[in-house]
Amino acid sequence: LFRQSAEFCGDHSIWKLNVAHVLFMQQGEKFKDSIRYYNPFVQKCGEKNILEVAAIVLANLCVAYIMTNQNEDAEEIMKSIEKEEERQARNNPQKQFFHSCIVNLVIGTLYCEKGNFEFGVSRICKSLEPYDKKLGADTWFYTKRCFLALAENLSKQMLALKDETVIDIMEFLEDIENNGRDTFTKIEQSKQQFDAMDPTCASNTVAFEARQLRQVFMILTE
């Protein structure tokens, strides 16, 4: 059936993208095949227009490169994304760019899933910089999931963290607390709703959750 569909749909970009996603989700040896389908989307746009490529395509391609020991290719893509975001940010300071954020979040989550929390958390921390541009309900949701998974593993004594990593985590969560006072954990929640409610609704902010997480890690790393 797949070969038959390839005969009729092989020239359509949507079909190629869906094939890339399917191959990527199968993991293992299929990562190499997914690269073959993802790559043309990046090459078509080129380095200067790399932000025109969907962020999830770039993220999956970087992960596929990493999982096939082609880290240099992944780093090249990430550098191109950061360079282009910086260039466009100079021309349009008010605009938010999330490509590098999403790529780092996906890579960090992957490493956390594989049990390499120290590197995974470092990528996740990097993904939200600068906080005033990258910190939001969506990005915080995926960030805190990895920190909660790390806390669970620490509570079960399944791993131990280096002192440097603990310090980095504490400093990161403190920075998030300071920058997330006006950032809500739910996208649909508005500032007007917040002001009209009881003061205890401050628990719906990123700052509150970051403070709670920091307290958890203080207990777990004593």
PDB file of C-alpha atoms in Angstrom, residues 113 140-150:
ATOM      1  CA  GLU A 113      13.640  10.252  28.341  1.00  0.00           C
ATOM      2  CA  TRP A 140       6.799  26.142  30.586  1.00  0.00           C
ATOM      3  CA  PHE A 141       4.428  23.161  30.306  1.00  0.00           C
ATOM      4  CA  TYR A 142       7.029  21.036  28.498  1.00  0.00           C
ATOM      5  CA  THR A 143       9.829  22.370  30.695  1.00  0.00           C
ATOM      6  CA  LYS A 144       8.198  21.440  33.992  1.00  0.00           C
ATOM      7  CA  ARG A 145       7.361  17.942  32.720  1.00  0.00           C
ATOM      8  CA  CYS A 146      11.065  17.154  32.451  1.00  0.00           C
ATOM      9  CA  PHE A 147      11.812  18.657  35.863  1.00  0.00           C
ATOM     10  CA  LEU A 148       8.991  16.617  37.407  1.00  0.00           C
ATOM     11  CA  ALA A 149      10.370  13.457  35.778  1.00  0.00           C
ATOM     12  CA  LEU A 150      13.792  14.294  37.211  1.00  0.00           C
TER      13      LEU A 150
END
